[in-house]
C-alpha cells in the first residue's frame, strides 16, 4: 500500500473516534444519558381494618404434631407371698400366656400350737407364681433355693405392644376442648397412615390414665402462675398390633380435637382472645362501631366458632380490638417508654 494511502486510513479512524466521543458528550449535556425521574411518591398500602360479614360455616379443629414410637413398659412378675423358690418353669425369651406358671414357691411352715404344745410341723404348702399378662419373659432373676418376697420382682413380661406419644405446645393446650375425637398416625418411611386409639392425654400422659376429663382442656400440671414448672402435656395412642413399628422411630400425629357444623364463624384475627371469652368490633347502622363481648367455641387456627354474641349477617371489623393495658406505644429513639420507665440501655438505680 502506498504511504499516502496508509496515512489516509489512519486519519479516517481518528475522525470516527472523535465523532463518537463528541456525540456522547452532546447527549449527556442535553439529557440523553440522564435516567428518567421516578414519580414523586408510590401509592401507600391501605392497612386500615375492613368490614366483613359474619357467616355460617363448619370447623374441624385438628392438630398435627410430631410423635415418637415407644414400647410399652414391661410388666413385673411378683409372688403374692414370701417363700423359697423350688422350681423355675420358664426361661428368658420364652412366651407365656396369662395365668401360666413361672415359678413354684414353698411357703414357710406353720408355727407349733401353743395350747397343745405340739411340735409337729404343718404340711408344706406351695404357691404358683403365674404370669399376670401374656408376653415374653425377660429379666428372670429367680433361682432354685432363693428366698423371695412380694416386694421384689422375679421377672418381667414384655407384651410387645407399642404406643405413639406426642408433646403438645402450650399454645395448643386450649384446643383440647374434651377428649380427642380421633387420631391418625403417619410413620416416617413406614406404613400408610392408620387410626390410633387414644390411651391417655394430659400432663405426663405416656403410660398414665387420662387426665383432664371431658368438657375441658387437660391438666397441664404444676402451678400455672409459675411459668410452666409442671409436666408437659402429652397425647398417647395405642398402635394396632397389625402395624409393624419399632421403638424410637418418629412420625406425625393428626389429632381431631372437635368439630362443629352450621355454626357462626368469624376469622380468628377479628377477635381479641381465642378461647372461652373474646371481644370483637361490631359495625352498626351508619358505621357506628361497638366493642362487644362474645362467647367462643372451637377454632382451627384460622376461624373460630362464636357460641353467643353475634348473628349471621352482622358486620364486624376484620381486625381484633386493642386492649389498652397491652397496647403500649413505642418510645421515640432515646426517649423513655410510655410507662415511665428508664430509657433503653439505662440501668435502674441501685443495680449492680
mmCIF file of C-alpha atoms in Angstrom:
data_model
loop_
_atom_site.group_PDB
_atom_site.id
_atom_site.type_symbol
_atom_site.label_atom_id
_atom_site.label_comp_id
_atom_site.label_asym_id
_atom_site.label_seq_id
_atom_site.Cartn_x
_atom_site.Cartn_y
_atom_site.Cartn_z
ATOM 1 C CA UNK A 1 0.000 0.000 0.000
ATOM 2 C CA UNK A 2 1.368 3.487 -0.834
ATOM 3 C CA UNK A 3 2.408 5.649 2.103
ATOM 4 C CA UNK A 4 -0.243 8.256 1.322
ATOM 5 C CA UNK A 5 -2.977 5.606 1.476
ATOM 6 C CA UNK A 6 -1.779 4.375 4.896
ATOM 7 C CA UNK A 7 -1.875 7.913 6.298
ATOM 8 C CA UNK A 8 -5.351 8.426 4.869
ATOM 9 C CA UNK A 9 -6.658 5.250 6.591
ATOM 10 C CA UNK A 10 -5.223 6.309 9.981
ATOM 11 C CA UNK A 11 -6.790 9.727 9.628
ATOM 12 C CA UNK A 12 -10.201 8.167 8.930
ATOM 13 C CA UNK A 13 -10.040 6.025 12.089
ATOM 14 C CA UNK A 14 -9.140 9.031 14.247
ATOM 15 C CA UNK A 15 -12.047 11.000 12.785
ATOM 16 C CA UNK A 16 -14.540 8.239 13.612
ATOM 17 C CA UNK A 17 -13.320 8.029 17.236
ATOM 18 C CA UNK A 18 -13.555 11.795 17.716
ATOM 19 C CA UNK A 19 -17.070 11.828 16.297
ATOM 20 C CA UNK A 20 -18.191 9.099 18.702
ATOM 21 C CA UNK A 21 -16.721 10.862 21.743
ATOM 22 C CA UNK A 22 -18.238 14.158 20.741
ATOM 23 C CA UNK A 23 -21.664 12.643 20.188
ATOM 24 C CA UNK A 24 -21.678 11.060 23.654
ATOM 25 C CA UNK A 25 -20.813 14.353 25.255
ATOM 26 C CA UNK A 26 -23.582 16.111 23.364
ATOM 27 C CA UNK A 27 -26.151 13.539 24.552
ATOM 28 C CA UNK A 28 -25.001 13.854 28.167
ATOM 29 C CA UNK A 29 -25.226 17.617 28.020
ATOM 30 C CA UNK A 30 -28.715 17.535 26.592
ATOM 31 C CA UNK A 31 -30.127 14.949 28.963
ATOM 32 C CA UNK A 32 -29.790 11.968 26.628
ATOM 33 C CA UNK A 33 -27.950 9.861 29.266
ATOM 34 C CA UNK A 34 -29.941 11.067 32.299
ATOM 35 C CA UNK A 35 -32.281 8.388 33.786
ATOM 36 C CA UNK A 36 -35.962 9.157 33.931
ATOM 37 C CA UNK A 37 -37.020 10.847 37.149
ATOM 38 C CA UNK A 38 -39.150 8.453 39.273
ATOM 39 C CA UNK A 39 -42.597 9.517 40.417
ATOM 40 C CA UNK A 40 -42.689 11.731 43.467
ATOM 41 C CA UNK A 41 -44.421 9.059 45.611
ATOM 42 C CA UNK A 42 -45.658 5.466 45.435
ATOM 43 C CA UNK A 43 -49.248 4.581 46.352
ATOM 44 C CA UNK A 44 -49.425 3.743 50.080
ATOM 45 C CA UNK A 45 -50.815 0.385 51.201
ATOM 46 C CA UNK A 46 -54.201 0.572 52.883
ATOM 47 C CA UNK A 47 -53.733 -1.113 56.285
ATOM 48 C CA UNK A 48 -56.955 0.068 57.841
ATOM 49 C CA UNK A 49 -59.380 -2.605 59.128
ATOM 50 C CA UNK A 50 -62.092 -3.758 56.726
ATOM 51 C CA UNK A 51 -65.739 -4.555 57.331
ATOM 52 C CA UNK A 52 -66.683 -8.216 56.909
ATOM 53 C CA UNK A 53 -69.929 -10.130 57.325
ATOM 54 C CA UNK A 54 -70.452 -12.792 59.989
ATOM 55 C CA UNK A 55 -71.044 -16.099 58.215
ATOM 56 C CA UNK A 56 -72.231 -19.624 58.908
ATOM 57 C CA UNK A 57 -69.809 -22.485 58.400
ATOM 58 C CA UNK A 58 -68.146 -25.630 59.682
ATOM 59 C CA UNK A 59 -64.951 -26.011 61.682
ATOM 60 C CA UNK A 60 -62.781 -29.066 62.245
ATOM 61 C CA UNK A 61 -60.201 -28.472 64.956
ATOM 62 C CA UNK A 62 -57.221 -30.625 64.068
ATOM 63 C CA UNK A 63 -53.645 -30.505 65.328
ATOM 64 C CA UNK A 64 -50.722 -32.122 63.542
ATOM 65 C CA UNK A 65 -47.787 -32.714 65.876
ATOM 66 C CA UNK A 66 -44.572 -34.716 65.934
ATOM 67 C CA UNK A 67 -44.793 -38.123 67.622
ATOM 68 C CA UNK A 68 -42.352 -40.766 68.838
ATOM 69 C CA UNK A 69 -42.951 -44.520 68.980
ATOM 70 C CA UNK A 70 -42.326 -46.110 72.379
ATOM 71 C CA UNK A 71 -42.549 -49.689 73.588
ATOM 72 C CA UNK A 72 -44.970 -50.349 76.421
ATOM 73 C CA UNK A 73 -43.223 -50.759 79.785
ATOM 74 C CA UNK A 74 -42.607 -54.359 80.818
ATOM 75 C CA UNK A 75 -44.947 -55.840 83.424
ATOM 76 C CA UNK A 76 -43.234 -57.019 86.635
ATOM 77 C CA UNK A 77 -43.959 -60.501 87.999
ATOM 78 C CA UNK A 78 -44.160 -60.821 91.790
ATOM 79 C CA UNK A 79 -45.050 -63.537 94.254
ATOM 80 C CA UNK A 80 -48.079 -62.803 96.404
ATOM 81 C CA UNK A 81 -46.354 -64.326 99.457
ATOM 82 C CA UNK A 82 -42.835 -64.795 100.789
ATOM 83 C CA UNK A 83 -41.196 -68.178 100.396
ATOM 84 C CA UNK A 84 -38.436 -70.266 98.852
ATOM 85 C CA UNK A 85 -38.218 -70.963 95.111
ATOM 86 C CA UNK A 86 -38.398 -74.707 94.468
ATOM 87 C CA UNK A 87 -38.773 -74.688 90.673
ATOM 88 C CA UNK A 88 -38.341 -72.299 87.731
ATOM 89 C CA UNK A 89 -40.607 -73.262 84.828
ATOM 90 C CA UNK A 90 -39.792 -70.608 82.202
ATOM 91 C CA UNK A 91 -36.627 -69.005 80.848
ATOM 92 C CA UNK A 92 -35.899 -65.603 79.395
ATOM 93 C CA UNK A 93 -37.127 -65.273 75.827
ATOM 94 C CA UNK A 94 -39.963 -67.791 76.177
ATOM 95 C CA UNK A 95 -43.545 -66.676 75.565
ATOM 96 C CA UNK A 96 -46.245 -67.350 78.112
ATOM 97 C CA UNK A 97 -49.992 -66.888 78.280
ATOM 98 C CA UNK A 98 -51.870 -65.146 81.044
ATOM 99 C CA UNK A 99 -52.100 -67.383 84.116
ATOM 100 C CA UNK A 100 -49.259 -69.706 83.074
ATOM 101 C CA UNK A 101 -46.942 -70.758 85.927
ATOM 102 C CA UNK A 102 -43.461 -69.249 86.004
ATOM 103 C CA UNK A 103 -42.222 -70.354 89.445
ATOM 104 C CA UNK A 104 -43.149 -72.636 92.295
ATOM 105 C CA UNK A 105 -42.581 -71.242 95.773
ATOM 106 C CA UNK A 106 -42.598 -73.183 99.050
ATOM 107 C CA UNK A 107 -44.276 -71.217 101.815
ATOM 108 C CA UNK A 108 -42.955 -71.231 105.400
ATOM 109 C CA UNK A 109 -44.394 -73.989 107.681
ATOM 110 C CA UNK A 110 -46.990 -73.260 110.396
ATOM 111 C CA UNK A 111 -45.896 -72.377 113.932
ATOM 112 C CA UNK A 112 -46.358 -75.033 116.703
ATOM 113 C CA UNK A 113 -49.712 -74.977 118.503
ATOM 114 C CA UNK A 114 -49.076 -73.136 121.801
ATOM 115 C CA UNK A 115 -52.008 -74.760 123.664
ATOM 116 C CA UNK A 116 -51.244 -78.378 122.886
ATOM 117 C CA UNK A 117 -47.516 -77.855 122.760
ATOM 118 C CA UNK A 118 -47.393 -79.946 119.615
ATOM 119 C CA UNK A 119 -44.064 -79.745 117.799
ATOM 120 C CA UNK A 120 -45.441 -81.418 114.696
ATOM 121 C CA UNK A 121 -44.884 -79.277 111.617
ATOM 122 C CA UNK A 122 -47.782 -78.461 109.336
ATOM 123 C CA UNK A 123 -47.893 -79.934 105.842
ATOM 124 C CA UNK A 124 -45.750 -77.967 103.389
ATOM 125 C CA UNK A 125 -47.675 -75.522 101.219
ATOM 126 C CA UNK A 126 -46.699 -74.400 97.748
ATOM 127 C CA UNK A 127 -47.612 -71.370 95.667
ATOM 128 C CA UNK A 128 -47.518 -70.978 91.885
ATOM 129 C CA UNK A 129 -46.278 -67.593 90.649
ATOM 130 C CA UNK A 130 -48.202 -67.039 87.413
ATOM 131 C CA UNK A 131 -47.969 -64.574 84.525
ATOM 132 C CA UNK A 132 -50.328 -61.605 85.069
ATOM 133 C CA UNK A 133 -50.474 -60.982 81.294
ATOM 134 C CA UNK A 134 -49.390 -62.737 78.123
ATOM 135 C CA UNK A 135 -45.940 -61.833 76.860
ATOM 136 C CA UNK A 136 -42.282 -62.729 76.506
ATOM 137 C CA UNK A 137 -40.296 -63.490 79.654
ATOM 138 C CA UNK A 138 -37.418 -61.082 80.298
ATOM 139 C CA UNK A 139 -35.329 -60.310 83.357
ATOM 140 C CA UNK A 140 -35.919 -63.674 85.057
ATOM 141 C CA UNK A 141 -33.738 -63.487 88.170
ATOM 142 C CA UNK A 142 -35.222 -66.201 90.393
ATOM 143 C CA UNK A 143 -33.197 -69.363 91.064
ATOM 144 C CA UNK A 144 -33.997 -72.547 92.956
ATOM 145 C CA UNK A 145 -33.408 -72.096 96.684
ATOM 146 C CA UNK A 146 -33.751 -68.310 96.564
ATOM 147 C CA UNK A 147 -35.841 -66.587 99.209
ATOM 148 C CA UNK A 148 -38.290 -64.127 97.659
ATOM 149 C CA UNK A 149 -40.833 -61.620 98.973
ATOM 150 C CA UNK A 150 -43.793 -59.806 97.393
ATOM 151 C CA UNK A 151 -41.751 -56.592 97.332
ATOM 152 C CA UNK A 152 -39.320 -57.818 94.679
ATOM 153 C CA UNK A 153 -39.974 -58.629 91.021
ATOM 154 C CA UNK A 154 -38.702 -62.044 89.972
ATOM 155 C CA UNK A 155 -39.228 -61.485 86.221
ATOM 156 C CA UNK A 156 -40.592 -59.076 83.616
ATOM 157 C CA UNK A 157 -43.085 -59.680 80.811
ATOM 158 C CA UNK A 158 -42.727 -57.845 77.509
ATOM 159 C CA UNK A 159 -46.143 -57.665 75.842
ATOM 160 C CA UNK A 160 -44.697 -56.496 72.529
ATOM 161 C CA UNK A 161 -47.053 -53.541 72.331
ATOM 162 C CA UNK A 162 -46.250 -50.020 71.193
ATOM 163 C CA UNK A 163 -47.687 -46.566 71.681
ATOM 164 C CA UNK A 164 -47.193 -43.219 69.998
ATOM 165 C CA UNK A 165 -46.517 -40.221 72.225
ATOM 166 C CA UNK A 166 -46.815 -36.577 71.154
ATOM 167 C CA UNK A 167 -45.990 -33.484 73.224
ATOM 168 C CA UNK A 168 -48.441 -30.591 72.846
ATOM 169 C CA UNK A 169 -47.242 -26.979 72.733
ATOM 170 C CA UNK A 170 -48.616 -24.777 75.486
ATOM 171 C CA UNK A 171 -50.358 -22.554 72.922
ATOM 172 C CA UNK A 172 -52.373 -25.534 71.652
ATOM 173 C CA UNK A 173 -53.496 -26.973 75.005
ATOM 174 C CA UNK A 174 -56.713 -24.929 74.946
ATOM 175 C CA UNK A 175 -57.729 -26.613 71.712
ATOM 176 C CA UNK A 176 -58.383 -29.808 73.676
ATOM 177 C CA UNK A 177 -61.985 -28.973 74.467
ATOM 178 C CA UNK A 178 -62.715 -32.548 75.534
ATOM 179 C CA UNK A 179 -61.293 -35.984 74.797
ATOM 180 C CA UNK A 180 -59.946 -36.035 71.223
ATOM 181 C CA UNK A 181 -62.433 -37.391 68.690
ATOM 182 C CA UNK A 182 -59.949 -39.334 66.579
ATOM 183 C CA UNK A 183 -56.233 -39.769 65.930
ATOM 184 C CA UNK A 184 -54.419 -40.685 62.718
ATOM 185 C CA UNK A 185 -50.769 -41.678 62.793
ATOM 186 C CA UNK A 186 -48.251 -41.497 59.950
ATOM 187 C CA UNK A 187 -44.874 -43.194 60.486
ATOM 188 C CA UNK A 188 -41.800 -41.759 58.772
ATOM 189 C CA UNK A 189 -40.794 -44.198 55.991
ATOM 190 C CA UNK A 190 -43.329 -46.668 57.398
ATOM 191 C CA UNK A 191 -46.805 -47.975 56.576
ATOM 192 C CA UNK A 192 -49.662 -45.848 55.267
ATOM 193 C CA UNK A 193 -51.401 -43.629 57.872
ATOM 194 C CA UNK A 194 -53.705 -45.549 60.203
ATOM 195 C CA UNK A 195 -56.085 -44.941 63.103
ATOM 196 C CA UNK A 196 -54.510 -44.884 66.550
ATOM 197 C CA UNK A 197 -56.771 -45.383 69.574
ATOM 198 C CA UNK A 198 -56.426 -42.801 72.352
ATOM 199 C CA UNK A 199 -54.929 -44.178 75.572
ATOM 200 C CA UNK A 200 -54.458 -41.004 77.586
ATOM 201 C CA UNK A 201 -53.945 -37.282 77.349
ATOM 202 C CA UNK A 202 -52.831 -34.726 79.896
ATOM 203 C CA UNK A 203 -49.738 -33.959 81.958
ATOM 204 C CA UNK A 204 -47.217 -36.778 81.601
ATOM 205 C CA UNK A 205 -49.863 -38.934 79.917
ATOM 206 C CA UNK A 206 -47.444 -41.506 78.492
ATOM 207 C CA UNK A 207 -48.419 -44.775 80.106
ATOM 208 C CA UNK A 208 -50.742 -42.987 82.553
ATOM 209 C CA UNK A 209 -54.524 -42.876 82.890
ATOM 210 C CA UNK A 210 -56.335 -39.956 81.225
ATOM 211 C CA UNK A 211 -56.291 -36.587 82.930
ATOM 212 C CA UNK A 212 -58.387 -33.540 82.415
ATOM 213 C CA UNK A 213 -61.666 -35.393 81.890
ATOM 214 C CA UNK A 214 -64.368 -34.412 79.461
ATOM 215 C CA UNK A 215 -65.506 -30.863 78.919
ATOM 216 C CA UNK A 216 -62.219 -29.012 79.388
ATOM 217 C CA UNK A 217 -58.556 -28.846 78.496
ATOM 218 C CA UNK A 218 -56.216 -31.446 80.003
ATOM 219 C CA UNK A 219 -54.420 -30.812 83.254
ATOM 220 C CA UNK A 220 -51.171 -29.052 82.429
ATOM 221 C CA UNK A 221 -49.548 -29.946 85.729
ATOM 222 C CA UNK A 222 -47.892 -27.611 88.197
ATOM 223 C CA UNK A 223 -48.884 -24.103 89.177
ATOM 224 C CA UNK A 224 -49.994 -22.076 86.136
ATOM 225 C CA UNK A 225 -48.579 -18.952 87.786
ATOM 226 C CA UNK A 226 -45.083 -20.393 87.988
ATOM 227 C CA UNK A 227 -44.284 -20.170 84.282
ATOM 228 C CA UNK A 228 -44.642 -23.847 83.346
ATOM 229 C CA UNK A 229 -42.964 -25.891 86.044
ATOM 230 C CA UNK A 230 -45.204 -28.938 85.581
ATOM 231 C CA UNK A 231 -45.086 -31.922 83.281
ATOM 232 C CA UNK A 232 -45.558 -31.410 79.567
ATOM 233 C CA UNK A 233 -48.996 -32.146 78.157
ATOM 234 C CA UNK A 234 -48.889 -35.350 76.119
ATOM 235 C CA UNK A 235 -51.228 -37.375 73.939
ATOM 236 C CA UNK A 236 -50.706 -41.141 73.843
ATOM 237 C CA UNK A 237 -52.382 -43.582 71.466
ATOM 238 C CA UNK A 238 -52.260 -47.349 71.010
ATOM 239 C CA UNK A 239 -50.642 -48.655 67.829
ATOM 240 C CA UNK A 240 -52.585 -51.639 66.428
ATOM 241 C CA UNK A 241 -50.776 -54.965 66.656
ATOM 242 C CA UNK A 242 -51.188 -55.360 62.888
ATOM 243 C CA UNK A 243 -48.789 -52.458 62.268
ATOM 244 C CA UNK A 244 -45.054 -53.185 62.167
ATOM 245 C CA UNK A 245 -43.206 -50.474 64.073
ATOM 246 C CA UNK A 246 -40.087 -50.093 66.203
ATOM 247 C CA UNK A 247 -39.343 -48.130 69.343
ATOM 248 C CA UNK A 248 -37.626 -44.819 68.702
ATOM 249 C CA UNK A 249 -38.896 -44.119 65.191
ATOM 250 C CA UNK A 250 -40.744 -40.868 64.568
ATOM 251 C CA UNK A 251 -43.929 -39.860 62.843
ATOM 252 C CA UNK A 252 -46.794 -37.374 62.722
ATOM 253 C CA UNK A 253 -49.974 -37.485 64.788
ATOM 254 C CA UNK A 254 -53.096 -35.782 63.392
ATOM 255 C CA UNK A 255 -55.446 -35.190 66.327
ATOM 256 C CA UNK A 256 -59.038 -34.166 65.681
ATOM 257 C CA UNK A 257 -59.989 -32.415 68.905
ATOM 258 C CA UNK A 258 -63.527 -31.353 67.970
ATOM 259 C CA UNK A 259 -65.790 -30.334 65.092
ATOM 260 C CA UNK A 260 -68.960 -28.269 64.533
ATOM 261 C CA UNK A 261 -71.390 -27.748 61.653
ATOM 262 C CA UNK A 262 -73.690 -24.868 60.747
ATOM 263 C CA UNK A 263 -72.026 -22.637 63.337
ATOM 264 C CA UNK A 264 -71.475 -18.883 63.479
ATOM 265 C CA UNK A 265 -67.837 -18.459 62.454
ATOM 266 C CA UNK A 266 -65.512 -15.473 62.109
ATOM 267 C CA UNK A 267 -61.792 -15.109 61.331
ATOM 268 C CA UNK A 268 -59.607 -15.666 64.371
ATOM 269 C CA UNK A 269 -57.810 -12.421 63.524
ATOM 270 C CA UNK A 270 -61.041 -10.479 64.146
ATOM 271 C CA UNK A 271 -61.425 -11.431 67.806
ATOM 272 C CA UNK A 272 -59.380 -10.499 70.864
ATOM 273 C CA UNK A 273 -58.955 -13.847 72.596
ATOM 274 C CA UNK A 274 -59.037 -17.381 71.247
ATOM 275 C CA UNK A 275 -60.884 -19.431 73.864
ATOM 276 C CA UNK A 276 -63.955 -19.120 76.085
ATOM 277 C CA UNK A 277 -64.407 -15.324 76.016
ATOM 278 C CA UNK A 278 -63.428 -12.716 73.454
ATOM 279 C CA UNK A 279 -64.179 -9.243 72.092
ATOM 280 C CA UNK A 280 -64.949 -8.090 68.559
ATOM 281 C CA UNK A 281 -65.665 -4.718 66.968
ATOM 282 C CA UNK A 282 -69.224 -4.675 65.610
ATOM 283 C CA UNK A 283 -70.131 -2.132 62.923
ATOM 284 C CA UNK A 284 -73.730 -0.992 63.292
ATOM 285 C CA UNK A 285 -76.018 1.068 61.110
ATOM 286 C CA UNK A 286 -74.470 4.311 59.981
ATOM 287 C CA UNK A 287 -70.966 2.927 60.565
ATOM 288 C CA UNK A 288 -71.128 3.185 64.358
ATOM 289 C CA UNK A 289 -68.556 0.888 65.980
ATOM 290 C CA UNK A 290 -69.056 -1.021 69.213
ATOM 291 C CA UNK A 291 -66.726 -3.437 71.038
ATOM 292 C CA UNK A 292 -68.829 -6.425 72.050
ATOM 293 C CA UNK A 293 -68.105 -9.423 74.265
ATOM 294 C CA UNK A 294 -68.671 -12.822 72.659
ATOM 295 C CA UNK A 295 -68.540 -16.426 73.834
ATOM 296 C CA UNK A 296 -66.154 -18.545 71.787
ATOM 297 C CA UNK A 297 -66.180 -22.212 70.884
ATOM 298 C CA UNK A 298 -63.650 -24.241 68.930
ATOM 299 C CA UNK A 299 -61.155 -22.925 66.400
ATOM 300 C CA UNK A 300 -58.966 -24.426 63.710
ATOM 301 C CA UNK A 301 -56.218 -21.823 63.870
ATOM 302 C CA UNK A 302 -57.867 -19.664 61.185
ATOM 303 C CA UNK A 303 -61.554 -19.499 62.083
ATOM 304 C CA UNK A 304 -63.299 -19.562 65.451
ATOM 305 C CA UNK A 305 -66.835 -20.519 66.429
ATOM 306 C CA UNK A 306 -68.937 -17.836 68.132
ATOM 307 C CA UNK A 307 -71.335 -19.567 70.522
ATOM 308 C CA UNK A 308 -73.057 -16.404 71.699
ATOM 309 C CA UNK A 309 -72.887 -12.673 70.991
ATOM 310 C CA UNK A 310 -73.049 -12.491 67.183
ATOM 311 C CA UNK A 311 -75.601 -13.303 64.486
ATOM 312 C CA UNK A 312 -75.065 -14.346 60.896
ATOM 313 C CA UNK A 313 -75.125 -11.262 58.679
ATOM 314 C CA UNK A 314 -73.842 -8.756 61.241
ATOM 315 C CA UNK A 315 -70.872 -6.614 60.259
ATOM 316 C CA UNK A 316 -67.592 -6.672 62.164
ATOM 317 C CA UNK A 317 -64.053 -5.434 61.598
ATOM 318 C CA UNK A 318 -61.544 -7.987 60.355
ATOM 319 C CA UNK A 319 -59.032 -6.828 62.981
ATOM 320 C CA UNK A 320 -59.266 -7.546 66.709
ATOM 321 C CA UNK A 321 -59.873 -4.560 69.003
ATOM 322 C CA UNK A 322 -56.889 -3.364 71.017
ATOM 323 C CA UNK A 323 -56.557 -3.725 74.772
ATOM 324 C CA UNK A 324 -55.311 -0.517 76.406
ATOM 325 C CA UNK A 325 -53.465 -2.483 79.090
ATOM 326 C CA UNK A 326 -51.199 -4.076 76.462
ATOM 327 C CA UNK A 327 -51.296 -1.527 73.637
ATOM 328 C CA UNK A 328 -48.226 0.412 74.854
ATOM 329 C CA UNK A 329 -46.900 2.911 72.270
ATOM 330 C CA UNK A 330 -43.280 2.510 71.208
ATOM 331 C CA UNK A 331 -40.879 5.148 72.628
ATOM 332 C CA UNK A 332 -39.033 7.572 70.378
ATOM 333 C CA UNK A 333 -35.358 6.815 69.814
ATOM 334 C CA UNK A 334 -33.511 7.521 73.029
ATOM 335 C CA UNK A 335 -36.647 8.597 74.871
ATOM 336 C CA UNK A 336 -38.297 6.962 77.880
ATOM 337 C CA UNK A 337 -41.029 4.360 77.341
ATOM 338 C CA UNK A 338 -44.650 5.436 77.660
ATOM 339 C CA UNK A 339 -44.984 3.650 81.009
ATOM 340 C CA UNK A 340 -42.458 5.993 82.654
ATOM 341 C CA UNK A 341 -39.550 3.542 82.839
ATOM 342 C CA UNK A 342 -35.909 4.394 82.112
ATOM 343 C CA UNK A 343 -34.738 4.897 78.509
ATOM 344 C CA UNK A 344 -33.433 1.781 76.730
ATOM 345 C CA UNK A 345 -29.913 0.876 77.832
ATOM 346 C CA UNK A 346 -30.116 2.767 81.153
ATOM 347 C CA UNK A 347 -29.894 0.864 84.409
ATOM 348 C CA UNK A 348 -32.273 1.213 87.290
ATOM 349 C CA UNK A 349 -30.736 2.906 90.345
ATOM 350 C CA UNK A 350 -29.386 0.552 92.939
ATOM 351 C CA UNK A 351 -28.390 -2.118 90.414
ATOM 352 C CA UNK A 352 -25.010 -3.742 90.336
#
